[in-house]
Amino acid sequence: MRISSLFVFLAVVLASQTAVSSASELEAFQRPEGIPAPSSNPLTVAKAALGKTLFFDPRLSRNQQMSCATCHSPDNRWSDGRKIPLGAEHLSHPRRTPTVLNSAWLTALMWDGRASSLEAQAVLPITTEHEMNYDMAELTARLQHVEGYYPLFAKAFGDETITQQRISDALASFQRTLVSETAPFDRWVEGDTTALSDSAKRGFDLFTSKAQCAACHTSWRFTDDSFHDIGLASTDLGKGAFVPAQIVIMQHAFKTPSLRDLPENGPFMHDGSMTTLEEVVRHYEEGGIQRASLSKEMQPFDLTDSERNDLIAFINSLTGPVLEIDFPELPE
Ligand code: HEC
Ligand code: HEC
């Protein structure tokens, strides 16, 4: 934030009766200017366009029935609205489909962080048995028979060669372009005091003070990109499956999800076990299941009914308009 706008902002905050949050506190929630991308895969319009086509193309799955968008659908805020993803029903530890909105900023991907970049992640759904159940070499060979892809690859990469790396790079590039639209909260952070209801403003204060949500849900995306056990009943070990059992705080630990653009009726959490924000807030009030791995930040607290409504009004202010995109034409 520029110094001059900071002063204007401070004055506005001081003049407001309900917003007691300081400007510097709000600055921590300000949206970034650009979209980050690794130097090994710079973001270009042509690569994102190819990636969009691949993302919606069911030929990326063995039986040609499932595309990435089957589970990460623009109509469901880039998730699937389901407690358990399609086709994953037979799994003993099924996990809910997270959104791919704002994935450009993810530092650890998947609920347990087992993928470290969008490029690396893209291979997983294509090759996972309960998802697209395909093989990268077979997929590359299949796409080499789709002539309509040649000009798209040529534009994106300089020549029409189709490789596994180029498929992953393009999918990653498209996903980086999926950024949340401006929400009422953003307009408030920028100084528009009318953008939030008084209830949502009080909710923000609860979020950052008494309810301690901001201990984990920080930054403009409202996540610390870290892993915590918040005491859900699920027996899934989450990140715990990848670290020695002695690292107690990583048992039952899952990645803190962003709170932007949450679907109205959930489902929420890695196991899709909650369907309303009231249920979520009441879980935090109670403090979760007591076990050695439970996060130290999970301290029970009491909210009145009206405080609970304020907190929920605040979370809803993080939801902006639906991100509209044009569906790609699939090449023949
Ligand atoms: C059958 C449904 C399904 C399909 C198809 C699918 N995904 Fe996913 N996606 C999931 C689920 C479930 C997870 C979380 C898995 C986990 O954490 O164990 C996930 C996680 C992700 C993530 C990580 C998000 C985060 O917050 O960490 C990205 C990125 C992603 N998928 C992209 C893709 C791409 C690209 C494709 C197509 C190549 C794809 N997905 C196809 C269900 C699906
Ligand atoms: C100790 C860190 C921590 C604190 C404190 C915390 N959260 Fe969370 N939150 C998480 C993690 C981790 C998850 C995912 C847990 C899982 O699925 O196992 C989560 C999930 C959520 C979800 C579900 C989002 C989704 O996409 O499924 C909501 C909503 C939420 N938290 C809101 C809040 C609110 C409101 C507060 C304050 C009352 C709060 N959180 C406090 C770490 C935290």
Tab-separated table of C-alpha atoms and ligand atoms in Angstrom:
chain	number	residue	atom	x	y	z
A	1	MET	CA	0.000	0.000	0.000
A	2	ARG	CA	1.356	3.455	-0.863
A	3	ILE	CA	2.023	5.806	2.071
A	4	SER	CA	-0.598	8.349	0.955
A	5	SER	CA	-3.317	5.744	0.616
A	6	LEU	CA	-2.289	4.353	3.982
A	7	PHE	CA	-3.029	7.727	5.587
A	8	VAL	CA	-6.390	8.024	3.881
A	9	PHE	CA	-7.114	4.517	4.950
A	10	LEU	CA	-6.129	5.128	8.568
A	11	ALA	CA	-8.371	8.168	8.683
A	12	VAL	CA	-11.243	6.139	7.286
A	13	VAL	CA	-10.721	3.372	9.799
A	14	LEU	CA	-10.534	5.808	12.711
A	15	ALA	CA	-13.692	7.549	11.545
A	16	SER	CA	-15.617	4.332	11.325
A	17	GLN	CA	-17.478	3.335	14.467
A	18	THR	CA	-17.529	-0.400	14.006
A	19	ALA	CA	-14.180	-1.148	12.358
A	20	VAL	CA	-11.649	-1.256	15.151
A	21	SER	CA	-9.067	-3.131	13.067
A	22	SER	CA	-5.897	-1.177	12.371
A	23	ALA	CA	-4.692	-0.417	8.861
A	24	SER	CA	-1.554	-2.485	9.304
A	25	GLU	CA	-3.651	-5.422	10.419
A	26	LEU	CA	-5.710	-5.110	7.242
A	27	GLU	CA	-2.647	-4.743	5.048
A	28	ALA	CA	-1.771	-8.354	5.823
A	29	PHE	CA	-4.951	-9.362	3.976
A	30	GLN	CA	-4.372	-7.250	0.872
A	31	ARG	CA	-4.513	-8.978	-2.511
A	32	PRO	CA	-1.233	-9.372	-4.429
A	33	GLU	CA	-0.644	-7.526	-7.705
A	34	GLY	CA	0.389	-10.285	-10.104
A	35	ILE	CA	0.254	-14.067	-10.496
A	36	PRO	CA	3.422	-15.949	-9.472
A	37	ALA	CA	4.907	-18.607	-11.787
A	38	PRO	CA	8.193	-20.557	-11.615
A	39	SER	CA	11.018	-19.471	-13.936
A	40	SER	CA	11.029	-22.999	-15.387
A	41	ASN	CA	7.458	-22.477	-16.615
A	42	PRO	CA	6.725	-18.801	-17.239
A	43	LEU	CA	3.028	-17.976	-17.596
A	44	THR	CA	1.978	-17.151	-21.166
A	45	VAL	CA	-1.425	-16.678	-22.775
A	46	ALA	CA	-0.762	-19.456	-25.309
A	47	LYS	CA	0.273	-21.982	-22.645
A	48	ALA	CA	-2.768	-21.161	-20.510
A	49	ALA	CA	-5.037	-21.542	-23.562
A	50	LEU	CA	-3.612	-24.986	-24.306
A	51	GLY	CA	-3.879	-25.886	-20.625
A	52	LYS	CA	-7.533	-24.854	-20.557
A	53	THR	CA	-8.285	-27.164	-23.491
A	54	LEU	CA	-6.482	-30.053	-21.788
A	55	PHE	CA	-8.273	-29.323	-18.488
A	56	PHE	CA	-11.680	-29.783	-20.138
A	57	ASP	CA	-10.669	-32.724	-22.365
A	58	PRO	CA	-11.978	-36.145	-21.190
A	59	ARG	CA	-9.396	-37.832	-23.443
A	60	LEU	CA	-6.976	-37.282	-20.543
A	61	SER	CA	-8.667	-40.217	-18.794
A	62	ARG	CA	-8.313	-43.857	-19.848
A	63	ASN	CA	-12.027	-44.380	-20.566
A	64	GLN	CA	-12.358	-40.850	-22.029
A	65	GLN	CA	-15.217	-40.076	-19.625
A	66	MET	CA	-13.523	-37.823	-17.086
A	67	SER	CA	-11.745	-34.490	-17.446
A	68	CYS	CA	-10.148	-32.390	-14.726
A	69	ALA	CA	-13.277	-30.220	-14.912
A	70	THR	CA	-15.467	-33.208	-14.008
A	71	CYS	CA	-14.237	-32.724	-10.430
A	72	HIS	CA	-12.956	-29.134	-10.630
A	73	SER	CA	-15.984	-27.568	-12.280
A	74	PRO	CA	-16.450	-23.815	-12.835
A	75	ASP	CA	-20.097	-24.345	-11.860
A	76	ASN	CA	-19.061	-25.543	-8.412
A	77	ARG	CA	-16.386	-22.934	-7.723
A	78	TRP	CA	-13.807	-25.243	-9.304
A	79	SER	CA	-14.628	-28.180	-7.038
A	80	ASP	CA	-17.382	-30.809	-7.379
A	81	GLY	CA	-19.823	-29.999	-4.563
A	82	ARG	CA	-19.532	-33.612	-3.422
A	83	LYS	CA	-18.570	-35.084	-0.046
A	84	ILE	CA	-16.558	-37.799	-1.795
A	85	PRO	CA	-15.323	-37.327	-5.364
A	86	LEU	CA	-16.866	-39.288	-8.231
A	87	GLY	CA	-15.196	-42.615	-8.800
A	88	ALA	CA	-13.419	-42.583	-5.504
A	89	GLU	CA	-16.206	-44.261	-3.574
A	90	HIS	CA	-14.299	-47.496	-2.983
A	91	LEU	CA	-11.466	-45.774	-1.163
A	92	SER	CA	-11.175	-46.318	2.550
A	93	HIS	CA	-9.910	-42.764	3.200
A	94	PRO	CA	-11.642	-40.674	0.579
A	95	ARG	CA	-10.951	-36.956	0.575
A	96	ARG	CA	-13.062	-34.111	-0.689
A	97	THR	CA	-12.078	-32.318	-3.899
A	98	PRO	CA	-10.459	-28.957	-3.091
A	99	THR	CA	-10.957	-25.958	-5.376
A	100	VAL	CA	-8.212	-25.071	-7.859
A	101	LEU	CA	-8.998	-21.344	-7.546
A	102	ASN	CA	-5.899	-19.366	-6.494
A	103	SER	CA	-3.748	-22.467	-6.908
A	104	ALA	CA	-0.923	-20.303	-8.324
A	105	TRP	CA	-0.106	-19.416	-4.715
A	106	LEU	CA	-0.094	-22.953	-3.316
A	107	THR	CA	3.251	-24.015	-1.864
A	108	ALA	CA	2.096	-27.509	-0.878
A	109	LEU	CA	-0.602	-29.267	-2.870
A	110	MET	CA	-3.167	-31.880	-1.860
A	111	TRP	CA	-4.712	-32.077	1.599
A	112	ASP	CA	-1.516	-33.711	2.895
A	113	GLY	CA	0.910	-31.609	0.845
A	114	ARG	CA	2.324	-34.560	-1.079
A	115	ALA	CA	2.808	-32.546	-4.293
A	116	SER	CA	5.121	-29.544	-4.323
A	117	SER	CA	4.084	-27.755	-7.525
A	118	LEU	CA	1.183	-27.533	-9.952
A	119	GLU	CA	3.461	-29.078	-12.598
A	120	ALA	CA	4.163	-32.115	-10.394
A	121	GLN	CA	0.557	-32.338	-9.212
A	122	ALA	CA	-0.954	-32.549	-12.729
A	123	VAL	CA	0.444	-36.043	-13.263
A	124	LEU	CA	-1.253	-37.426	-10.133
A	125	PRO	CA	-4.953	-37.206	-11.123
A	126	ILE	CA	-4.171	-38.447	-14.647
A	127	THR	CA	-2.370	-41.543	-13.370
A	128	THR	CA	-4.266	-42.255	-10.133
A	129	GLU	CA	-6.398	-45.389	-10.407
A	130	HIS	CA	-9.485	-43.944	-8.727
A	131	GLU	CA	-9.339	-40.763	-10.803
A	132	MET	CA	-8.415	-40.696	-14.498
A	133	ASN	CA	-6.558	-44.015	-14.267
A	134	TYR	CA	-4.341	-43.370	-17.291
A	135	ASP	CA	-0.650	-43.389	-18.120
A	136	MET	CA	1.402	-40.355	-19.188
A	137	ALA	CA	3.152	-42.169	-22.071
A	138	GLU	CA	-0.153	-43.548	-23.397
A	139	LEU	CA	-1.779	-40.138	-23.036
A	140	THR	CA	1.029	-38.479	-24.987
A	141	ALA	CA	0.614	-41.078	-27.751
A	142	ARG	CA	-3.164	-40.554	-27.778
A	143	LEU	CA	-2.870	-36.772	-28.115
A	144	GLN	CA	-0.325	-37.208	-30.938
A	145	HIS	CA	-3.240	-38.583	-32.965
A	146	VAL	CA	-5.326	-35.453	-32.397
A	147	GLU	CA	-4.125	-33.126	-35.144
A	148	GLY	CA	-6.126	-30.215	-33.779
A	149	TYR	CA	-3.706	-30.098	-30.830
A	150	TYR	CA	-0.648	-29.428	-33.054
A	151	PRO	CA	-1.198	-25.691	-33.539
A	152	LEU	CA	-2.022	-25.275	-29.806
A	153	PHE	CA	1.241	-26.936	-28.752
A	154	ALA	CA	3.162	-24.996	-31.426
A	155	LYS	CA	1.812	-21.661	-30.179
A	156	ALA	CA	2.518	-22.552	-26.557
A	157	PHE	CA	5.970	-24.117	-26.928
A	158	GLY	CA	7.374	-23.072	-30.329
A	159	ASP	CA	6.892	-26.429	-32.033
A	160	GLU	CA	4.165	-29.052	-32.123
A	161	THR	CA	5.956	-31.800	-30.188
A	162	ILE	CA	3.682	-33.256	-27.495
A	163	THR	CA	5.497	-34.357	-24.336
A	164	GLN	CA	4.470	-35.253	-20.784
A	165	GLN	CA	6.301	-32.184	-19.465
A	166	ARG	CA	4.471	-29.872	-21.856
A	167	ILE	CA	1.102	-31.346	-20.848
A	168	SER	CA	1.864	-30.724	-17.150
A	169	ASP	CA	3.295	-27.243	-17.817
A	170	ALA	CA	0.202	-26.226	-19.783
A	171	LEU	CA	-2.241	-27.588	-17.178
A	172	ALA	CA	-0.318	-25.747	-14.450
A	173	SER	CA	-0.345	-22.516	-16.482
A	174	PHE	CA	-4.097	-22.606	-17.018
A	175	GLN	CA	-4.742	-23.230	-13.337
A	176	ARG	CA	-2.553	-20.241	-12.416
A	177	THR	CA	-4.984	-18.012	-14.298
A	178	LEU	CA	-7.877	-19.041	-12.031
A	179	VAL	CA	-7.935	-16.243	-9.483
A	180	SER	CA	-10.802	-15.273	-7.186
A	181	GLU	CA	-12.771	-12.237	-8.291
A	182	THR	CA	-12.835	-9.208	-5.985
A	183	ALA	CA	-14.939	-9.906	-2.881
A	184	PRO	CA	-16.683	-7.345	-0.639
A	185	PHE	CA	-13.878	-7.861	1.895
A	186	ASP	CA	-11.283	-6.765	-0.702
A	187	ARG	CA	-13.160	-3.541	-1.356
A	188	TRP	CA	-13.236	-2.904	2.394
A	189	VAL	CA	-9.475	-3.513	2.667
A	190	GLU	CA	-9.022	-0.992	-0.163
A	191	GLY	CA	-10.877	1.586	1.912
A	192	ASP	CA	-14.548	1.282	0.926
A	193	THR	CA	-16.159	1.402	4.369
A	194	THR	CA	-19.572	0.569	2.929
A	195	ALA	CA	-18.403	-2.705	1.352
A	196	LEU	CA	-19.023	-4.730	4.530
A	197	SER	CA	-22.060	-4.859	6.799
A	198	ASP	CA	-21.495	-3.905	10.445
A	199	SER	CA	-22.072	-7.548	11.282
A	200	ALA	CA	-19.260	-8.687	8.923
A	201	LYS	CA	-16.932	-6.025	10.383
A	202	ARG	CA	-17.590	-7.311	13.882
A	203	GLY	CA	-17.045	-10.804	12.496
A	204	PHE	CA	-13.608	-9.802	11.213
A	205	ASP	CA	-12.664	-8.587	14.686
A	206	LEU	CA	-13.810	-11.881	16.198
A	207	PHE	CA	-11.876	-13.752	13.499
A	208	THR	CA	-8.637	-11.989	14.407
A	209	SER	CA	-9.131	-11.838	18.192
A	210	LYS	CA	-11.412	-13.933	20.414
A	211	ALA	CA	-12.024	-16.768	17.927
A	212	GLN	CA	-8.329	-17.005	16.939
A	213	CYS	CA	-9.108	-18.074	13.381
A	214	ALA	CA	-6.313	-15.889	12.015
A	215	ALA	CA	-3.776	-18.013	13.896
A	216	CYS	CA	-4.029	-20.337	10.867
A	217	HIS	CA	-6.233	-18.610	8.278
A	218	THR	CA	-3.901	-15.735	7.342
A	219	SER	CA	-2.928	-13.648	4.283
A	220	TRP	CA	-5.249	-12.593	1.446
A	221	ARG	CA	-6.130	-16.249	0.793
A	222	PHE	CA	-6.809	-16.880	4.487
A	223	THR	CA	-4.392	-19.770	4.861
A	224	ASP	CA	-0.924	-20.192	6.363
A	225	ASP	CA	-0.235	-22.979	3.809
A	226	SER	CA	0.645	-25.163	6.767
A	227	PHE	CA	-0.762	-28.335	8.321
A	228	HIS	CA	-2.733	-28.754	11.534
A	229	ASP	CA	-4.857	-31.281	13.377
A	230	ILE	CA	-8.065	-29.432	14.197
A	231	GLY	CA	-9.577	-32.417	16.012
A	232	LEU	CA	-12.032	-33.810	13.462
A	233	ALA	CA	-13.389	-37.326	14.052
A	234	SER	CA	-11.724	-38.625	10.839
A	235	THR	CA	-9.076	-41.324	11.364
A	236	ASP	CA	-7.156	-40.261	8.223
A	237	LEU	CA	-3.570	-39.451	9.288
A	238	GLY	CA	-3.162	-36.819	6.565
A	239	LYS	CA	0.389	-35.500	6.553
A	240	GLY	CA	1.136	-37.950	9.358
A	241	ALA	CA	1.382	-40.758	6.786
A	242	PHE	CA	4.537	-39.123	5.346
A	243	VAL	CA	6.432	-38.240	8.535
A	244	PRO	CA	7.715	-40.340	11.455
A	245	ALA	CA	5.096	-40.998	14.160
A	246	GLN	CA	7.351	-39.106	16.605
A	247	ILE	CA	6.419	-35.879	14.852
A	248	VAL	CA	3.218	-35.847	16.848
A	249	ILE	CA	1.753	-32.537	15.639
A	250	MET	CA	1.716	-33.775	12.021
A	251	GLN	CA	-0.544	-36.745	12.811
A	252	HIS	CA	-4.103	-36.087	11.549
A	253	ALA	CA	-2.760	-32.813	10.146
A	254	PHE	CA	-4.257	-31.361	6.960
A	255	LYS	CA	-3.501	-28.295	4.941
A	256	THR	CA	-5.305	-25.156	6.054
A	257	PRO	CA	-7.769	-24.454	3.215
A	258	SER	CA	-8.349	-20.974	1.860
A	259	LEU	CA	-11.617	-19.386	3.014
A	260	ARG	CA	-12.262	-17.506	-0.233
A	261	ASP	CA	-15.241	-18.382	-2.389
A	262	LEU	CA	-16.435	-21.226	-0.191
A	263	PRO	CA	-19.456	-23.066	-1.603
A	264	GLU	CA	-22.615	-22.027	0.252
A	265	ASN	CA	-23.478	-25.479	1.579
A	266	GLY	CA	-20.023	-27.010	1.710
A	267	PRO	CA	-19.178	-29.743	2.023
A	268	PHE	CA	-16.309	-28.546	4.167
A	269	MET	CA	-13.129	-30.189	5.535
A	270	HIS	CA	-10.907	-32.882	3.966
A	271	ASP	CA	-13.565	-35.518	4.632
A	272	GLY	CA	-16.519	-33.352	3.592
A	273	SER	CA	-17.973	-33.968	7.049
A	274	MET	CA	-19.609	-30.532	7.523
A	275	THR	CA	-22.213	-28.787	5.411
A	276	THR	CA	-22.789	-25.424	7.107
A	277	LEU	CA	-20.532	-22.666	8.370
A	278	GLU	CA	-22.468	-22.735	11.648
A	279	GLU	CA	-21.405	-26.366	12.113
A	280	VAL	CA	-17.799	-25.352	11.369
A	281	VAL	CA	-17.820	-22.472	13.853
A	282	ARG	CA	-19.420	-24.592	16.573
A	283	HIS	CA	-16.655	-27.175	16.038
A	284	TYR	CA	-14.044	-24.501	16.774
A	285	GLU	CA	-15.993	-23.247	19.803
A	286	GLU	CA	-15.857	-26.754	21.270
A	287	GLY	CA	-12.181	-27.107	20.400
A	288	GLY	CA	-12.156	-30.495	18.620
A	289	ILE	CA	-11.235	-34.001	19.745
A	290	GLN	CA	-8.563	-33.978	22.432
A	291	ARG	CA	-5.529	-35.980	21.304
A	292	ALA	CA	-1.751	-35.535	21.409
A	293	SER	CA	-1.640	-34.164	17.862
A	294	LEU	CA	-4.374	-31.542	18.371
A	295	SER	CA	-3.027	-28.092	17.474
A	296	LYS	CA	-2.189	-25.850	20.429
A	297	GLU	CA	-4.132	-23.122	18.650
A	298	MET	CA	-7.335	-25.116	19.114
A	299	GLN	CA	-8.574	-23.489	22.329
A	300	PRO	CA	-12.306	-23.637	23.105
A	301	PHE	CA	-14.172	-20.314	23.356
A	302	ASP	CA	-17.744	-19.122	23.719
A	303	LEU	CA	-19.703	-17.091	21.191
A	304	THR	CA	-23.188	-15.659	21.574
A	305	ASP	CA	-25.645	-16.428	18.773
A	306	SER	CA	-25.171	-12.950	17.361
A	307	GLU	CA	-21.364	-13.213	17.499
A	308	ARG	CA	-21.566	-16.530	15.637
A	309	ASN	CA	-23.704	-14.852	12.966
A	310	ASP	CA	-21.163	-12.021	12.729
A	311	LEU	CA	-18.297	-14.449	12.184
A	312	ILE	CA	-20.271	-16.227	9.440
A	313	ALA	CA	-21.189	-12.885	7.819
A	314	PHE	CA	-17.484	-12.094	7.700
A	315	ILE	CA	-16.574	-15.434	6.063
A	316	ASN	CA	-19.316	-14.852	3.490
A	317	SER	CA	-17.769	-11.456	2.683
A	318	LEU	CA	-14.761	-13.356	1.280
A	319	THR	CA	-16.944	-14.648	-1.538
A	320	GLY	CA	-16.904	-12.695	-4.785
A	321	PRO	CA	-18.708	-13.177	-8.083
A	322	VAL	CA	-18.290	-16.528	-9.839
A	323	LEU	CA	-15.210	-16.575	-12.089
A	324	GLU	CA	-16.664	-16.756	-15.609
A	325	ILE	CA	-14.709	-18.467	-18.360
A	326	ASP	CA	-15.421	-19.405	-21.979
A	327	PHE	CA	-15.467	-23.137	-22.453
A	328	PRO	CA	-12.787	-24.296	-24.883
A	329	GLU	CA	-13.590	-26.098	-28.123
A	330	LEU	CA	-12.057	-29.561	-28.030
A	331	PRO	CA	-9.713	-30.182	-30.963
A	332	GLU	CA	-10.268	-33.133	-33.358
B	1	HEC	C1	-12.148	-37.796	-9.632
B	1	HEC	C2	-12.113	-36.368	-9.297
B	1	HEC	C3	-10.897	-35.583	-9.715
B	1	HEC	C4	-10.374	-35.401	-10.977
B	1	HEC	C5	-10.853	-36.001	-12.277
B	1	HEC	C6	-9.272	-34.464	-10.831
B	1	HEC	N1	-9.138	-34.094	-9.515
B	1	HEC	FE1	-7.846	-32.727	-8.802
B	1	HEC	N2	-8.321	-33.278	-6.914
B	1	HEC	C7	-9.288	-34.211	-6.559
B	1	HEC	C8	-9.157	-34.539	-5.161
B	1	HEC	C9	-10.035	-35.522	-4.392
B	1	HEC	C10	-8.053	-33.816	-4.668
B	1	HEC	C11	-7.474	-33.876	-3.248
B	1	HEC	C12	-6.716	-35.195	-3.121
B	1	HEC	C13	-5.939	-35.342	-1.835
B	1	HEC	O1	-5.623	-34.351	-1.204
B	1	HEC	O2	-5.629	-36.482	-1.460
B	1	HEC	C14	-7.566	-33.009	-5.793
B	1	HEC	C15	-6.541	-32.079	-5.705
B	1	HEC	C16	-6.132	-31.275	-6.763
B	1	HEC	C17	-5.220	-30.166	-6.659
B	1	HEC	C18	-4.590	-29.648	-5.373
B	1	HEC	C19	-5.382	-28.508	-4.798
B	1	HEC	C20	-4.923	-28.131	-3.407
B	1	HEC	O3	-5.548	-27.259	-2.795
B	1	HEC	O4	-3.947	-28.700	-2.886
B	1	HEC	C21	-5.029	-29.661	-7.919
B	1	HEC	C22	-4.170	-28.483	-8.329
B	1	HEC	C23	-5.807	-30.487	-8.822
B	1	HEC	N3	-6.480	-31.438	-8.073
B	1	HEC	C24	-5.818	-30.365	-10.194
B	1	HEC	C25	-6.367	-31.326	-11.042
B	1	HEC	C26	-6.065	-31.444	-12.468
B	1	HEC	C27	-5.109	-30.548	-13.237
B	1	HEC	C28	-6.794	-32.492	-12.934
B	1	HEC	C29	-6.798	-33.078	-14.327
B	1	HEC	C30	-5.516	-33.495	-14.864
B	1	HEC	C31	-7.561	-33.020	-11.790
B	1	HEC	N4	-7.246	-32.299	-10.668
B	1	HEC	C32	-8.479	-34.052	-11.879
B	1	HEC	C33	-10.249	-34.720	-7.420
B	1	HEC	C34	-10.097	-34.765	-8.814
B	2	HEC	C1	-5.038	-24.596	14.192
B	2	HEC	C2	-5.253	-23.909	12.940
B	2	HEC	C3	-6.665	-23.442	12.631
B	2	HEC	C4	-7.462	-22.587	13.353
B	2	HEC	C5	-7.152	-21.894	14.671
B	2	HEC	C6	-8.674	-22.435	12.596
B	2	HEC	N1	-8.622	-23.206	11.464
B	2	HEC	FE1	-10.107	-23.449	10.104
B	2	HEC	N2	-9.061	-24.969	9.246
B	2	HEC	C7	-7.795	-25.361	9.579
B	2	HEC	C8	-7.482	-26.604	8.904
B	2	HEC	C9	-6.168	-27.370	9.010
B	2	HEC	C10	-8.628	-26.947	8.176
B	2	HEC	C11	-8.819	-28.241	7.361
B	2	HEC	C12	-8.963	-29.391	8.358
B	2	HEC	C13	-9.287	-30.740	7.778
B	2	HEC	O1	-9.981	-30.820	6.762
B	2	HEC	O2	-8.833	-31.730	8.371
B	2	HEC	C14	-9.602	-25.887	8.390
B	2	HEC	C15	-10.854	-25.816	7.776
B	2	HEC	C16	-11.726	-24.736	7.887
B	2	HEC	C17	-12.910	-24.544	7.099
B	2	HEC	C18	-13.395	-25.461	5.978
B	2	HEC	C19	-12.914	-24.944	4.629
B	2	HEC	C20	-13.036	-25.950	3.543
B	2	HEC	O3	-12.818	-25.559	2.366
B	2	HEC	O4	-13.317	-27.126	3.801
B	2	HEC	C21	-13.502	-23.384	7.520
B	2	HEC	C22	-14.776	-22.757	6.986
B	2	HEC	C23	-12.687	-22.878	8.604
B	2	HEC	N3	-11.614	-23.713	8.785
B	2	HEC	C24	-12.952	-21.718	9.329
B	2	HEC	C25	-12.298	-21.384	10.504
B	2	HEC	C26	-12.796	-20.429	11.472
B	2	HEC	C27	-14.057	-19.625	11.318
B	2	HEC	C28	-11.898	-20.426	12.511
B	2	HEC	C29	-11.993	-19.667	13.813
B	2	HEC	C30	-13.167	-19.949	14.603
B	2	HEC	C31	-10.850	-21.376	12.186
B	2	HEC	N4	-11.134	-21.930	10.967
B	2	HEC	C32	-9.756	-21.629	12.977
B	2	HEC	C33	-6.959	-24.714	10.466
B	2	HEC	C34	-7.409	-23.833	11.447
